[in-house]
Coordinates of C-alpha atoms and ligand atoms in Angstrom, one line a residue:
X1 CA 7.4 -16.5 13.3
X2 CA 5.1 -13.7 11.8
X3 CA 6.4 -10.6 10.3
X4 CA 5.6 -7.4 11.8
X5 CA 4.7 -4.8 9.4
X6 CA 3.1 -1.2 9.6
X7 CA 0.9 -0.3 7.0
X8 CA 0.5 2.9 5.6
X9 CA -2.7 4.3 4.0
X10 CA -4.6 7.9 3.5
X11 CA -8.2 7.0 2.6
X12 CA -10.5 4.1 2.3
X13 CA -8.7 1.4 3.7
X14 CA -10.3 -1.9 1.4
X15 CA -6.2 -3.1 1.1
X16 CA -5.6 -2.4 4.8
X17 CA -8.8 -4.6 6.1
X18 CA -8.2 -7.3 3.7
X19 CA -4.5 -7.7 5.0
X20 CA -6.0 -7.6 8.3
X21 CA -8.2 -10.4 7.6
X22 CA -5.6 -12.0 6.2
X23 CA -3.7 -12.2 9.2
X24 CA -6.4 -13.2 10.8
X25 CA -6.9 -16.3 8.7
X26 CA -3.3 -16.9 8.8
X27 CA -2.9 -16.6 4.9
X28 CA -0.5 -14.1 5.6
X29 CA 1.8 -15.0 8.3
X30 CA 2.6 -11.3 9.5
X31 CA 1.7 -9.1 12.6
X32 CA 0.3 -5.7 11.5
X33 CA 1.9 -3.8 14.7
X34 CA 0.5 -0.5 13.7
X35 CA -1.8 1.5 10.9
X36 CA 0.1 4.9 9.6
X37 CA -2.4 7.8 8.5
X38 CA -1.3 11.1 6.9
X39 CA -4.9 12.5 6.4
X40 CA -7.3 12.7 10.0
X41 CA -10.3 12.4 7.9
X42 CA -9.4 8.9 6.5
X43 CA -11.9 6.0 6.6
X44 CA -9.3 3.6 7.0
X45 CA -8.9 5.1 11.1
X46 CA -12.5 3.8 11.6
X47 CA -11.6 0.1 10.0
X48 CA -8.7 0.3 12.2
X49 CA -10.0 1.3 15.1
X50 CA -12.9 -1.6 14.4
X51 CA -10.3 -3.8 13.9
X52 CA -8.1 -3.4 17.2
X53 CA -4.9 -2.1 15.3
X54 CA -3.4 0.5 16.4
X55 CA -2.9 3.9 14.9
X56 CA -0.5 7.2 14.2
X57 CA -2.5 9.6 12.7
X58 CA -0.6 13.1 11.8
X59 CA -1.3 16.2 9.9
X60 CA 2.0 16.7 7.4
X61 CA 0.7 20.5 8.0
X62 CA 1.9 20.4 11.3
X63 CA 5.6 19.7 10.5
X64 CA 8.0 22.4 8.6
X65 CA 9.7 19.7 6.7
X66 CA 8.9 16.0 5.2
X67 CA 11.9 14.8 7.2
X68 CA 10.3 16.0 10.5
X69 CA 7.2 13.9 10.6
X70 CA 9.2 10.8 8.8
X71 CA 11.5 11.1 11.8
X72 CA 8.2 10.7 13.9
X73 CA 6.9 7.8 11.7
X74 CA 10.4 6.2 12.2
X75 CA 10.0 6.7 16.3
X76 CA 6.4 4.9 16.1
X77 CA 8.2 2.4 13.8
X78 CA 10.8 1.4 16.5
X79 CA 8.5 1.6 19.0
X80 CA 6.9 -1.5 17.7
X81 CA 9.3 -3.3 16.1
X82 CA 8.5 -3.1 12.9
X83 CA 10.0 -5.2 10.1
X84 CA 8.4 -4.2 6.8
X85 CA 6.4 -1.3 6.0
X86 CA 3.8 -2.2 3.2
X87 CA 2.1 1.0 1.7
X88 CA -2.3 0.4 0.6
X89 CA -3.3 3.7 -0.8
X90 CA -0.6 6.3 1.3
X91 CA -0.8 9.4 -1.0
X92 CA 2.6 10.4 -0.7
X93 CA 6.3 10.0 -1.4
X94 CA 8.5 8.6 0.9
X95 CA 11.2 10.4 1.2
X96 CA 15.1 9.6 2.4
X97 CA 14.9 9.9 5.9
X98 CA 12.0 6.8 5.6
X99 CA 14.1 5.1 3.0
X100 CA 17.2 5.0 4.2
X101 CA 16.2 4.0 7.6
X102 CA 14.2 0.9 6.0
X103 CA 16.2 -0.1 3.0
X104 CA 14.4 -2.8 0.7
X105 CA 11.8 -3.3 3.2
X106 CA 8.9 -1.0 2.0
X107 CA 6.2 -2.6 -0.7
X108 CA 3.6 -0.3 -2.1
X109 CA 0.7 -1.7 -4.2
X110 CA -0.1 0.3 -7.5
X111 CA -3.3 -0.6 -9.8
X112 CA -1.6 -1.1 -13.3
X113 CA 0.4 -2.7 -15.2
X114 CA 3.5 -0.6 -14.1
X115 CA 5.8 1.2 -15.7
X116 CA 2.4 2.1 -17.4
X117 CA 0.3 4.8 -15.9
X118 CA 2.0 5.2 -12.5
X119 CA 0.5 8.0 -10.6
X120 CA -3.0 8.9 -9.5
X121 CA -5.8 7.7 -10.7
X122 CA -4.2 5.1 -12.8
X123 CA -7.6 3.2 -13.6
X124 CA -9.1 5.9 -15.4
X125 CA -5.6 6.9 -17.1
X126 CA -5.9 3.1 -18.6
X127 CA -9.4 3.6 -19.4
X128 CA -9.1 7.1 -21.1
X129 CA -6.1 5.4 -22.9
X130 CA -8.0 2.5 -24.7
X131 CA -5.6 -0.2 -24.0
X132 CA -6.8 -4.1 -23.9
X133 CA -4.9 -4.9 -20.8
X134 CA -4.5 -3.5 -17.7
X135 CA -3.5 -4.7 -13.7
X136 CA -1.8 -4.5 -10.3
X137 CA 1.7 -4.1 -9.7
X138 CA 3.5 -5.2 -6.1
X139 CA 6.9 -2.9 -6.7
X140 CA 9.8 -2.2 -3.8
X141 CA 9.6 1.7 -3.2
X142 CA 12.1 4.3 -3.8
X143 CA 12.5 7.6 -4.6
X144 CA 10.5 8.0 -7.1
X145 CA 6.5 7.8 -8.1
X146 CA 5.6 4.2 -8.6
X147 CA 9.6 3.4 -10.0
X148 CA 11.2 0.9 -7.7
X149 CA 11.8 -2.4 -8.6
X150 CA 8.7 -5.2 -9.6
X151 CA 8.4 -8.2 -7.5
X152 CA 5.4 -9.3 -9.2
X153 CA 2.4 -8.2 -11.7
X154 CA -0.9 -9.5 -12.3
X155 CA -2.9 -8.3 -15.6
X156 CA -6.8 -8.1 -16.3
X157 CA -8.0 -8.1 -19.5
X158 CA -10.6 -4.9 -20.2
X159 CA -13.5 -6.4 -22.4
X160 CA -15.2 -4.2 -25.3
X161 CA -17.5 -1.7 -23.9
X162 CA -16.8 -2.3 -20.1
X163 CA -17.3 1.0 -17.8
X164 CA -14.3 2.6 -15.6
X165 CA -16.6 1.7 -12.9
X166 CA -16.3 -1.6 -13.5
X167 CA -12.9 -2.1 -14.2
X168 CA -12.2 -0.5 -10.8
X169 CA -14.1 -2.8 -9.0
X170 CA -12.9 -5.7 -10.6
X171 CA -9.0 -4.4 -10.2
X172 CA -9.8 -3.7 -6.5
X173 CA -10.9 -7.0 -6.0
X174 CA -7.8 -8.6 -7.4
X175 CA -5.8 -6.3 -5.3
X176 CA -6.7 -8.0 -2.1
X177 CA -6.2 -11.2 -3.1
X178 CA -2.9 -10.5 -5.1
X179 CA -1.0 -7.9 -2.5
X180 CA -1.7 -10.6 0.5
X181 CA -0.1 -13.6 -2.0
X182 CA 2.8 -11.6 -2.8
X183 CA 3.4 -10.0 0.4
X184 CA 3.5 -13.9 2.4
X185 CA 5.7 -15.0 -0.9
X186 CA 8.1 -12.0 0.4
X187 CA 8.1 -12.5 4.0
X188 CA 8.5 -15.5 3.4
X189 CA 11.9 -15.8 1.6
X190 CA 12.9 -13.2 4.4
X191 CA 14.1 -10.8 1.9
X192 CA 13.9 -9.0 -1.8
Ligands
LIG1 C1 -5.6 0.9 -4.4 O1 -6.1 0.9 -5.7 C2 -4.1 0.8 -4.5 O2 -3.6 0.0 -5.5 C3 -3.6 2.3 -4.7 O3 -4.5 3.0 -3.9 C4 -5.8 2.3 -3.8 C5 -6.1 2.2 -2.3 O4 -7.5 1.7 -2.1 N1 -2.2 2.4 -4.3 P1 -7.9 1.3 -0.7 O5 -7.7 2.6 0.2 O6 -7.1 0.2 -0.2 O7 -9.4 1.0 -0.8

């Protein structure tokens, strides 16, 4: 049995296609029913589209209230049977109305050593801070930004000298190695 999962993303995509080749090469046993897209100008709608998944794409500026388009994420959700929800770059907090109605089974992605440097540009925030060591974080979501619990870590060390650009690059391509790993070690224990 393969999991089916939605995955939610806002702008390049590089974590959504690699779990889509993934699944393709059966390294990660899941079904990914359906791409979620809060920003129309995302290039991640173009992988998808290339790819054959299919897509909700909404404009949070067309609903009053975070709890109105969450209640039409949830509809899409339903609509295909979703099991997990695994966030690759989705800008945005998920609020209670998404949480409640999938409790433990939403997995966001986060490129450092976390609780270090959660936020936005997290990379840089390492880099501007000196340290040695850095990495990826796989984390259940709640509430808060990057705060719910750590299912697993991987760290990189940051040689003397080396450029943010390549530290990103080379934390990037970790990420789509580590987040398909950790995401078949999850599905497949059936639970967190
Ligand atoms: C990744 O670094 C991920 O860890 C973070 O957002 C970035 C998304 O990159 N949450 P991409 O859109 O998958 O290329």
């Amino acid at each position: 049995m393969t999991m089916p999962i939605a995955i939610f993303a806002s702008g390049n995509g590089s974590n959504f296609q690699a779990l889509v080749e993934a699944t393709a090469s059966s390294e990660l046993l899941a079904t990914i029913k359906l791409l979620v897209c809060d920003n129309p100008n995302a290039y991640v709608i173009e992988r998808a589209q290339k790819l054959g998944i299919p897509t909700f794409i909404f404009n949070p500026k067309n609903y009053a209230t975070k709890a109105d388009f969450e209640k039409d994420i949830i509809e899409q959700l339903n609509e295909h049977a979703v099991s997990y929800i695994v966030l690759a770059g989705y800008m945005r907090l998920i609020g209670p109305t998404l949480l409640n109605a999938f409790p433990k089974k939403i997995i966001n992605i986060h490129p450092s050593l976390l609780p270090s440097f959660p936020g936005k540009d997290a990379i840089g925030q390492a880099f501007r801070a000196g340290v040695k060591q850095t990495g990826i974080t796989v984390h259940v979501v709640d509430e808060g930004m990057d705060t719910g619990p750590i299912i697993a870590q991987k760290p990189i060390n940051i040689e003397d000298n080396e450029s943010l650009e390549s530290i990103e690059a080379r934390i990037h391509e970790l990420e789509h190695d580590f987040y398909k790993a950790t995401l078949q070690m999850v599905f497949r224990k059936g639970e967190l």
